[in-house]
Every structure is written in C-alpha cells, then in structure tokens.
Short mmCIF file of C-alpha atoms and ligand atoms in Angstrom, two decimals:
data_model
loop_
_atom_site.label_atom_id
_atom_site.label_comp_id
_atom_site.label_asym_id
_atom_site.label_seq_id
_atom_site.Cartn_x
_atom_site.Cartn_y
_atom_site.Cartn_z
CA MET A 120 12.40 -9.51 -21.48
CA ASN A 121 8.83 -9.71 -22.78
CA ASN A 122 7.02 -9.55 -19.45
CA LYS A 123 3.71 -10.82 -20.76
CA ASN A 124 5.09 -14.33 -21.20
CA TYR A 125 6.39 -14.76 -17.65
CA ARG A 126 4.86 -15.54 -14.29
CA PHE A 127 5.06 -13.42 -11.12
CA GLY A 128 8.28 -14.71 -9.53
CA THR A 129 10.20 -14.59 -12.81
CA LYS A 130 9.08 -11.01 -13.39
CA ALA A 131 9.95 -10.05 -9.78
CA ILE A 132 13.53 -11.16 -10.44
CA HIS A 133 14.05 -10.12 -14.06
CA ALA A 134 11.66 -7.38 -15.19
CA GLY A 135 13.47 -4.08 -15.79
CA ALA A 136 16.86 -5.57 -14.93
CA GLU A 137 18.82 -5.61 -18.17
CA PRO A 138 22.59 -6.34 -17.95
CA ASP A 139 24.52 -3.03 -17.92
CA PRO A 140 25.50 -2.33 -21.57
CA THR A 141 28.96 -0.94 -20.73
CA THR A 142 30.17 -3.70 -18.35
CA GLY A 143 27.68 -6.58 -18.47
CA ALA A 144 26.98 -6.13 -14.73
CA ILE A 145 23.98 -8.36 -14.01
CA MET A 146 22.68 -5.99 -11.31
CA THR A 147 21.45 -2.53 -12.30
CA PRO A 148 24.15 -0.02 -11.25
CA ILE A 149 23.34 2.73 -8.72
CA PHE A 150 23.57 5.82 -10.93
CA GLN A 151 24.51 8.20 -8.10
CA THR A 152 24.39 11.39 -10.13
CA SER A 153 22.31 14.55 -10.08
CA THR A 154 22.91 15.52 -13.70
CA TYR A 155 24.11 14.22 -17.10
CA VAL A 156 26.57 15.79 -19.51
CA GLN A 157 25.12 17.04 -22.80
CA GLU A 158 27.14 17.01 -26.00
CA TYR A 159 25.31 20.04 -27.32
CA PRO A 160 22.29 21.84 -25.75
CA GLY A 161 19.44 19.35 -25.85
CA LYS A 162 21.65 16.55 -27.30
CA HIS A 163 21.95 13.86 -24.58
CA LYS A 164 21.34 10.16 -23.99
CA GLY A 165 17.75 10.60 -22.78
CA TYR A 166 18.78 11.85 -19.34
CA ALA A 167 19.04 15.60 -18.61
CA TYR A 168 18.57 16.04 -14.84
CA ALA A 169 18.06 13.38 -12.15
CA ARG A 170 14.86 14.75 -10.60
CA GLY A 171 13.21 13.96 -13.89
CA LYS A 172 14.95 10.69 -14.78
CA ASN A 173 17.50 8.27 -13.38
CA PRO A 174 18.45 4.89 -14.92
CA THR A 175 18.32 3.00 -11.58
CA ARG A 176 14.84 4.42 -10.93
CA ASP A 177 13.82 3.62 -14.53
CA ALA A 178 14.73 -0.05 -14.02
CA LEU A 179 12.71 -0.20 -10.79
CA GLN A 180 9.71 1.51 -12.41
CA LYS A 181 9.74 -1.07 -15.24
CA ASN A 182 9.89 -3.84 -12.67
CA ILE A 183 6.94 -2.59 -10.58
CA ALA A 184 4.88 -1.88 -13.74
CA ALA A 185 5.42 -5.53 -14.76
CA LEU A 186 4.30 -6.82 -11.34
CA GLU A 187 1.01 -4.90 -11.62
CA ASN A 188 0.67 -5.79 -15.33
CA GLY A 189 0.66 -2.05 -16.01
CA LYS A 190 2.09 0.01 -18.84
CA HIS A 191 3.57 2.85 -16.75
CA CYS A 192 5.02 3.22 -13.26
CA LEU A 193 6.39 6.28 -11.45
CA CYS A 194 8.26 5.95 -8.16
CA PHE A 195 8.05 8.65 -5.48
CA SER A 196 10.09 9.55 -2.41
CA SER A 197 7.29 8.17 -0.18
CA GLY A 198 3.83 6.64 -0.40
CA MET A 199 2.42 10.01 0.67
CA GLY A 200 4.33 11.67 -2.18
CA ALA A 201 2.58 9.30 -4.59
CA ILE A 202 -0.90 10.02 -3.15
CA ASP A 203 -0.12 13.77 -3.22
CA ALA A 204 0.57 13.55 -6.98
CA VAL A 205 -2.80 11.86 -7.63
CA ILE A 206 -4.74 14.51 -5.70
CA LYS A 207 -2.80 17.28 -7.48
CA MET A 208 -4.50 16.24 -10.75
CA LEU A 209 -7.71 17.70 -9.25
CA ARG A 210 -8.91 21.33 -9.20
CA PRO A 211 -10.58 23.47 -6.50
CA GLY A 212 -14.26 22.53 -6.34
CA ASP A 213 -13.61 18.87 -7.22
CA GLU A 214 -14.84 16.12 -4.91
CA VAL A 215 -13.43 12.74 -3.87
CA VAL A 216 -15.29 9.76 -2.45
CA THR A 217 -13.19 7.53 -0.23
CA GLY A 218 -13.51 4.99 2.60
CA ASP A 219 -14.20 5.46 6.29
CA ASP A 220 -11.13 3.39 7.25
CA LEU A 221 -7.86 4.64 5.75
CA TYR A 222 -4.21 4.99 6.70
CA GLY A 223 -4.13 7.96 9.14
CA GLY A 224 -1.63 9.82 6.95
CA SER A 225 -3.98 9.68 3.93
CA TYR A 226 -6.84 11.00 6.08
CA ARG A 227 -4.56 13.77 7.39
CA MET A 228 -3.40 14.81 3.90
CA PHE A 229 -6.99 14.86 2.58
CA THR A 230 -8.48 16.80 5.52
CA LYS A 231 -5.59 19.04 6.61
CA VAL A 232 -3.82 19.79 3.32
CA PHE A 233 -6.03 19.38 0.25
CA ALA A 234 -9.24 20.53 2.01
CA ASN A 235 -7.45 23.94 2.20
CA TYR A 236 -7.21 23.95 -1.60
CA GLY A 237 -10.96 23.63 -2.09
CA ILE A 238 -11.14 19.86 -2.64
CA THR A 239 -13.91 18.06 -0.74
CA PHE A 240 -13.47 14.50 0.57
CA HIS A 241 -16.34 12.22 1.59
CA PHE A 242 -15.34 9.37 3.93
CA VAL A 243 -18.04 6.76 3.41
CA ASP A 244 -18.84 3.08 3.96
CA MET A 245 -17.50 1.71 0.68
CA ASN A 246 -19.02 -1.71 1.31
CA LYS A 247 -22.40 -0.30 0.26
CA ALA A 248 -22.94 0.68 -3.38
CA GLU A 249 -25.92 2.88 -2.44
CA THR A 250 -23.74 4.89 -0.01
CA ILE A 251 -21.11 5.48 -2.68
CA ARG A 252 -23.79 6.54 -5.19
CA LYS A 253 -25.31 8.94 -2.63
CA TYR A 254 -22.07 10.96 -2.51
CA ILE A 255 -21.45 11.09 -6.26
CA ASN A 256 -22.36 14.28 -8.12
CA SER A 257 -21.11 16.22 -11.14
CA LYS A 258 -18.09 17.46 -9.14
CA THR A 259 -16.88 13.97 -8.20
CA LYS A 260 -13.61 13.29 -10.03
CA LEU A 261 -11.96 10.51 -8.04
CA ILE A 262 -12.85 7.45 -5.97
CA TRP A 263 -9.96 6.54 -3.66
CA ILE A 264 -10.08 2.91 -2.48
CA GLU A 265 -7.87 1.33 0.15
CA THR A 266 -8.28 -2.47 0.36
CA PRO A 267 -7.59 -4.25 2.63
CA THR A 268 -8.06 -1.17 4.80
CA ASN A 269 -5.60 -0.01 7.41
CA PRO A 270 -6.10 -1.16 10.16
CA THR A 271 -9.54 -2.89 10.29
CA MET A 272 -8.97 -5.06 7.22
CA GLN A 273 -12.23 -4.16 5.45
CA ILE A 274 -12.30 -5.65 1.95
CA ILE A 275 -13.72 -3.32 -0.69
CA ASP A 276 -15.07 -4.90 -3.88
CA ILE A 277 -12.86 -3.21 -6.49
CA GLU A 278 -14.87 -4.40 -9.53
CA SER A 279 -18.17 -3.12 -8.06
CA VAL A 280 -16.73 0.30 -7.21
CA VAL A 281 -15.06 0.58 -10.65
CA LYS A 282 -18.43 -0.17 -12.25
CA ILE A 283 -20.08 2.73 -10.38
CA ALA A 284 -17.12 5.02 -11.22
CA HIS A 285 -17.31 4.17 -14.94
CA GLU A 286 -21.03 5.01 -15.05
CA HIS A 287 -20.08 8.55 -13.98
CA ASN A 288 -16.74 8.96 -15.79
CA ILE A 289 -14.83 9.06 -12.49
CA ILE A 290 -11.22 7.92 -12.03
CA THR A 291 -10.65 5.05 -9.58
CA ALA A 292 -7.38 4.76 -7.68
CA VAL A 293 -6.56 1.83 -5.40
CA ASP A 294 -4.05 1.95 -2.54
CA ASN A 295 -2.76 -1.62 -2.88
CA THR A 296 -0.18 -1.37 -0.08
CA PHE A 297 -1.64 -4.00 2.28
CA ALA A 298 -2.08 -6.61 -0.46
CA SER A 299 1.11 -6.01 -2.49
CA PRO A 300 1.10 -6.82 -6.23
CA TYR A 301 1.59 -10.49 -5.34
CA LEU A 302 -1.87 -10.73 -3.78
CA GLN A 303 -3.95 -8.27 -5.79
CA ASN A 304 -3.77 -6.48 -9.15
CA PRO A 305 -6.43 -3.71 -9.28
CA LEU A 306 -5.68 -2.64 -12.90
CA ALA A 307 -6.95 -6.05 -14.02
CA MET A 308 -10.21 -5.24 -12.22
CA GLY A 309 -10.62 -1.98 -14.11
CA ALA A 310 -8.98 0.49 -11.71
CA ASP A 311 -7.26 3.45 -13.42
CA ILE A 312 -4.38 3.94 -10.97
CA VAL A 313 -2.70 1.64 -8.46
CA MET A 314 -0.75 3.18 -5.60
CA HIS A 315 1.79 1.51 -3.31
CA SER A 316 3.63 2.53 -0.23
CA VAL A 317 6.76 0.76 -1.56
CA THR A 318 8.13 1.21 1.99
CA LYS A 319 6.10 -1.89 2.93
CA TYR A 320 5.97 -5.29 1.16
CA LEU A 321 7.70 -4.20 -2.06
CA GLY A 322 10.79 -2.92 -0.21
CA GLY A 323 10.25 -5.64 2.34
CA HIS A 324 13.20 -4.97 4.65
CA SER A 325 12.20 -1.79 6.55
CA ASP A 326 15.16 0.14 5.14
CA VAL A 327 13.57 2.42 2.51
CA VAL A 328 10.67 4.92 2.34
CA MET A 329 9.16 5.08 -1.19
CA GLY A 330 5.90 5.21 -3.12
CA ALA A 331 4.68 4.18 -6.57
CA LEU A 332 1.84 4.83 -9.01
CA ILE A 333 1.01 2.41 -11.82
CA THR A 334 -1.42 3.00 -14.69
CA ASN A 335 -2.26 1.71 -18.16
CA SER A 336 -3.51 5.13 -19.28
CA ASP A 337 -1.09 7.22 -21.37
CA SER A 338 -3.01 10.37 -20.52
CA LEU A 339 -3.02 9.77 -16.72
CA HIS A 340 0.66 8.83 -16.90
CA GLU A 341 1.45 12.05 -18.72
CA GLN A 342 -0.34 14.16 -16.09
CA LEU A 343 1.26 12.27 -13.21
CA ALA A 344 4.74 12.40 -14.77
CA PHE A 345 4.38 16.16 -15.15
CA ILE A 346 3.53 16.51 -11.44
CA HIS A 347 6.31 14.02 -10.53
CA ASN A 348 8.95 16.16 -12.21
CA SER A 349 7.42 19.57 -11.45
CA CYS A 350 6.74 19.00 -7.74
CA GLY A 351 9.80 16.80 -7.25
CA ALA A 352 8.89 14.02 -4.79
CA THR A 353 11.21 11.62 -6.63
CA PRO A 354 13.33 8.90 -4.96
CA GLY A 355 17.10 8.56 -5.04
CA PRO A 356 19.09 5.88 -6.90
CA MET A 357 20.37 4.06 -3.80
CA ASP A 358 16.81 3.57 -2.54
CA SER A 359 15.72 2.45 -6.02
CA PHE A 360 18.49 -0.17 -5.99
CA LEU A 361 17.50 -1.41 -2.52
CA VAL A 362 13.87 -1.81 -3.57
CA MET A 363 14.83 -3.73 -6.74
CA ARG A 364 16.89 -6.03 -4.55
CA GLY A 365 13.97 -6.42 -2.13
CA ILE A 366 11.45 -7.21 -4.87
CA LYS A 367 13.50 -10.18 -6.10
CA THR A 368 12.13 -12.15 -3.12
CA LEU A 369 8.64 -10.60 -2.97
CA HIS A 370 6.87 -13.82 -4.02
CA LEU A 371 8.85 -15.92 -1.52
CA ARG A 372 8.28 -13.46 1.32
CA MET A 373 4.56 -13.13 0.56
CA GLU A 374 4.09 -16.91 0.66
CA ARG A 375 5.57 -16.98 4.15
CA HIS A 376 3.70 -13.83 5.28
CA CYS A 377 0.45 -15.56 4.25
CA PHE A 378 1.39 -18.88 5.86
CA ASN A 379 2.42 -17.22 9.14
CA GLY A 380 -0.52 -14.78 9.01
CA LYS A 381 -3.03 -17.64 8.82
CA ARG A 382 -1.45 -19.49 11.76
CA VAL A 383 -1.32 -16.30 13.87
CA ALA A 384 -4.93 -15.34 13.02
CA GLU A 385 -6.18 -18.82 13.94
CA PHE A 386 -4.22 -18.78 17.21
CA LEU A 387 -5.60 -15.35 18.16
CA ALA A 388 -9.21 -16.25 17.25
CA THR A 389 -9.39 -18.78 20.10
CA HIS A 390 -7.40 -16.78 22.66
CA PRO A 391 -9.42 -16.02 25.83
CA LYS A 392 -8.08 -12.43 26.15
CA ILE A 393 -9.12 -11.40 22.64
CA GLU A 394 -12.51 -9.98 21.76
CA LYS A 395 -12.14 -9.76 17.99
CA VAL A 396 -9.67 -10.60 15.21
CA TYR A 397 -9.77 -8.70 11.91
CA TRP A 398 -8.36 -10.90 9.11
CA PRO A 399 -10.02 -11.45 5.71
CA GLY A 400 -9.11 -15.16 5.60
CA PHE A 401 -11.82 -16.10 8.12
CA PRO A 402 -15.04 -17.31 6.43
CA SER A 403 -16.82 -15.19 9.08
CA HIS A 404 -15.21 -11.96 7.72
CA PRO A 405 -18.13 -10.04 6.15
CA ASN A 406 -16.33 -9.78 2.78
CA HIS A 407 -14.39 -13.05 2.84
CA HIS A 408 -16.03 -14.01 -0.47
CA ILE A 409 -14.75 -10.78 -2.08
CA ALA A 410 -11.25 -11.29 -0.67
CA LYS A 411 -11.33 -14.80 -2.17
CA LYS A 412 -12.39 -13.38 -5.53
CA GLN A 413 -9.93 -10.49 -5.80
CA MET A 414 -6.90 -11.64 -3.78
CA ARG A 415 -4.55 -14.56 -4.30
CA ASP A 416 -4.33 -15.21 -0.53
CA PHE A 417 -5.14 -13.30 2.66
CA GLY A 418 -1.81 -11.78 3.71
CA GLY A 419 -0.07 -11.22 7.00
CA MET A 420 -1.84 -8.11 8.33
CA ILE A 421 -4.09 -8.74 11.34
CA SER A 422 -5.75 -6.44 13.86
CA ILE A 423 -7.02 -7.54 17.27
CA VAL A 424 -9.29 -5.98 19.86
CA LEU A 425 -8.47 -6.96 23.44
CA LYS A 426 -11.30 -7.84 25.87
CA ASP A 427 -9.66 -5.50 28.40
CA LYS A 428 -10.65 -2.02 27.24
CA SER A 429 -8.10 -0.03 29.27
CA VAL A 430 -5.50 1.79 27.21
CA GLU A 431 -2.86 1.23 29.94
CA ASN A 432 -3.23 -2.55 29.69
CA THR A 433 -3.25 -2.36 25.90
CA PHE A 434 0.06 -0.45 26.10
CA LYS A 435 1.41 -3.10 28.50
CA VAL A 436 0.60 -5.87 26.02
CA ALA A 437 2.11 -3.85 23.13
CA ALA A 438 5.34 -3.41 25.09
CA SER A 439 5.61 -7.08 26.20
CA PHE A 440 6.73 -8.68 22.96
CA LYS A 441 10.21 -10.11 22.44
CA VAL A 442 10.13 -11.11 18.75
CA PHE A 443 7.49 -8.62 17.48
CA SER A 444 8.83 -5.03 17.69
CA LEU A 445 6.62 -2.12 18.70
CA ALA A 446 6.82 0.23 15.70
CA GLU A 447 4.86 2.00 12.98
CA SER A 448 5.03 0.55 9.44
CA LEU A 449 4.42 -2.97 8.13
CA GLY A 450 5.34 -5.42 5.40
CA GLY A 451 8.97 -6.02 6.37
CA VAL A 452 10.53 -9.43 7.03
CA GLU A 453 10.39 -8.75 10.78
CA SER A 454 7.13 -8.87 12.74
CA LEU A 455 5.82 -5.56 14.06
CA ILE A 456 3.09 -4.56 16.48
CA ASN A 457 1.47 -1.13 16.37
CA HIS A 458 -1.11 0.77 18.45
CA PRO A 459 -3.03 2.66 15.72
CA ALA A 460 -4.95 4.99 18.08
CA THR A 461 -1.72 6.63 19.30
CA MET A 462 0.65 5.80 16.44
CA THR A 463 -0.35 5.40 12.76
CA HIS A 464 -3.90 6.77 13.13
CA ALA A 465 -3.36 9.40 15.84
CA SER A 466 -4.17 12.20 13.38
CA ILE A 467 -7.79 10.99 13.04
CA PRO A 468 -10.13 12.50 15.69
CA LYS A 469 -11.11 9.87 18.30
CA ALA A 470 -14.83 9.94 17.43
CA GLU A 471 -14.07 9.46 13.70
CA ARG A 472 -11.62 6.60 14.17
CA GLU A 473 -13.85 4.85 16.70
CA LYS A 474 -16.72 4.90 14.19
CA ALA A 475 -14.47 2.80 11.94
CA GLY A 476 -13.59 0.47 14.83
CA VAL A 477 -10.14 1.89 15.61
CA VAL A 478 -10.64 1.79 19.36
CA ASP A 479 -8.00 2.33 22.09
CA ASN A 480 -7.78 -1.44 22.77
CA LEU A 481 -7.03 -2.33 19.12
CA LEU A 482 -3.54 -3.53 18.17
CA ARG A 483 -2.30 -4.17 14.62
CA LEU A 484 0.15 -6.95 13.76
CA SER A 485 2.36 -7.12 10.70
CA VAL A 486 3.28 -10.78 10.74
CA GLY A 487 6.81 -11.25 9.42
CA VAL A 488 8.60 -14.27 7.97
CA GLU A 489 10.25 -15.59 11.14
CA ASP A 490 9.70 -19.17 12.36
CA ILE A 491 6.03 -19.51 13.18
CA GLU A 492 6.59 -21.33 16.50
CA ASP A 493 8.64 -18.37 17.79
CA LEU A 494 5.88 -15.94 16.77
CA LEU A 495 3.15 -18.00 18.46
CA GLU A 496 5.22 -18.39 21.64
CA ASP A 497 5.85 -14.62 21.67
CA LEU A 498 2.11 -13.89 21.32
CA GLN A 499 1.35 -16.42 24.07
CA GLN A 500 3.75 -14.82 26.55
CA ALA A 501 2.86 -11.19 25.68
CA LEU A 502 -0.89 -11.80 26.07
CA ALA A 503 -0.31 -13.65 29.35
O1 P1T B 855 4.80 5.86 4.68
P1 P1T B 855 4.64 6.09 3.22
O2 P1T B 855 5.58 5.30 2.38
O3 P1T B 855 4.62 7.54 2.87
O4 P1T B 855 3.20 5.48 2.82
C1 P1T B 855 2.01 6.00 3.31
C2 P1T B 855 0.95 4.93 3.35
C3 P1T B 855 -0.02 4.90 2.34
N1 P1T B 855 -0.99 3.94 2.32
C4 P1T B 855 -1.06 3.00 3.28
C5 P1T B 855 -2.14 1.98 3.21
C6 P1T B 855 -0.12 2.97 4.31
O5 P1T B 855 -0.21 2.00 5.22
C7 P1T B 855 0.90 3.96 4.37
C8 P1T B 855 1.89 4.02 5.47
N2 P1T B 855 1.51 3.28 6.61
C9 P1T B 855 2.21 3.19 7.77
C10 P1T B 855 3.37 3.81 8.00
C11 P1T B 855 1.58 2.34 8.80
O6 P1T B 855 2.27 1.90 9.74
O7 P1T B 855 0.39 2.06 8.67
#
C-alpha cells in the first residue's frame, strides 16, 4: 500500500498489514520465535535473531511510521525504553533543554539516571522563547518537548521551538503521547524525532506496555536502531500484534475521546467544587490558539484542581468514582482518574512539581469512550 495516497483511518487499518505470503492470512501472524534458521552462515531471509528483528514488530513499525508520516519507526518494550534510546545518543558533557512539566518517569530518568552519566538537563518554561534561548549553549544537543504536557496540559509551540533548535543545530524530539498521531504530527512541524508511549492511545486498551520512536532522518534512525538492538529494549511479537489490532480503531476512539473530553471539561468548568480545569480546548487556555494550530482537536486528557486543598478530601474524591477507575496510565477505552502528586509524578520533589502546578489537590482524568451521560453522572456523584 502506498501510504502517501491514503487518509488517516485507512492507514490505521491497512498500513504495514500485508496478507501473509504463505497462507494469505489477512491479519499479520504473531511470529512467536526468538531466532531464525539460516541456510548457511549469514544466508537467511532477512531475520537472524528476534531482539534485532521480528516480522510482527516490523508490520507494526511500518504502521506507526505511516500514521506519523515518517520514514522510520522503532518500537520499544516501553515508552521509557524509547526515551532511554534517544538520550543514549548523547555523550557526557552534553546538555538537554526540556520543559518544567513532564511525565514524572521522564523527569526521574533524566535526573536520577542520565545525570549520573554527565548529561545536564534544564527544566524550563518552554512557553517563552527567551527562556529556551537562555539555556542554549555550545553543549546543547537536544530539546525534549512534551505537548500537551502531563498533567497540566501546557501546549508548547512545536514550530517555534524547532525554529530555535535549527538556528543552533540542535535535535528536537517531541513526546506525542497525550495527543496521539491522530491529533498531532510533530515531524510535519519540523521535529526530528517523535516519541510515543504506545501503552496509551495507540494501544488503546490498557493491555500492553510499549514505546515508539519515529523519524524521517536516515542518520538518526541508524543511531537509534543500533541502540535498539545493542541495548535490547525491544517488544515481543504478541504485544506487537495487540497494538496493531488496537490501532485499527485509533481514529474512531480518538473522535469519541475528543467528544467526551469536551463535554466533561465543560461540565467541570462550571462545577462549584472545582477551582481550575486544565484543558486546551477552552479559549481561555493560554495557548489555545497554538493548540488550534498544531492539533486536530483537543483530546480527552483533563486535569482539575479542587477548591478544597486537603489531600485527604482529594483522596476521598479520587476513590468515589464508579465508572472512572483510580489508576495510573491513560489513553485506554476506559476512563481513569489519577492523583499525580502521589502516583504518576511522585518522583518529582514537592517544591518542583508545585512550581509547575502539580499540587496535592490536582486530579487528572483520562476520559474514555463510554457513554457520556454515565461519565457525567459519575463525576456528579463523586464530586458530591
Ligand atoms: O509507561 P511507558 O510506556 O514507559 O511510557 C512512559 C511515558 C512517557 N511519556 C508520557 C507523556 C507518559 O505519560 C508516559 C507514561 N505515563 C503514565 C504511565 C501516566 O499515567 O502518566
């Protein structure tokens, strides 16, 4: 299939999925094998050992590359495994500029793992070009963007940051997890690498942990593929199959996530117990105009700050839902509620996370694709 000629939903269903040449099976088989027989040393069918290459994973990688309009994709055993591979392209002494609101696990990896290898990370307000410029010097090799950010839904202007990066010959990587390829395609805005926690919207059913990196650059792909195979954070064939199956409905799920997300955000905005709602679809969001420019719609991720500041009462609300489940993660068909301060962002020191607005009375919602009336009734009763 020549992907360039097809639209998103068609690619989600067909890209990478060729009928199996031996049987005609329409679905890509799960090649549950660790190795491949060679006729003669070095004479094989393109597959030598399954850490390096697996046909089920290959099909998935082609599919995700097509969704991001990218040339290359590599899938990893987790989103963190994918981020790890990007940072491993750097050397001791190199510096990274990134945002002040990030997934807690990314912050933890940067500060507790790679800081020990002599790489310096600057966590800055990426909404301001002058702040980004202030932290760039001859050692800066990478700008790491997360947008929308987890969990305060900041919207970073990808094109503006790429422009600054290009002036200084710096690589730009975008964690596109919250948007999914349906809502946002950073390569088209000039980014060098797109990263996904495939665990989330791409997988879509909360049954797989996986990551992905997409790039148009042959040279970046070559470096990343070397790390992928050498360091070994590669996913298994069963998980690759499950994600391909999940992606076939990505466009349908995202439409409903956006529809439900809008209704939930509007309901919460007028609720007397809520102080603040973070959702980029509100015209009052400081970067609503950028979200409108770089995203297809505003998604189903919402964070709320309760008027009641006590952590005990915040816990009580979090535990009172009947349809939403209290859990880490996001992007699945089922609605989830999460308390970032003690769950997904617990590894960020309190003072740091509070600077970014991740206070003890903040809750994050991943609005699923259930019937909207049931979600609104559940929010009504839990907040009461
Ligand atoms: O969980 P994993 O597949 O390793 O992906 C890590 C990751 C990377 N980037 C972003 C923006 C993420 O949100 C995550 C994982 N996030 C959660 C588990 C969470 O509940 O926020």
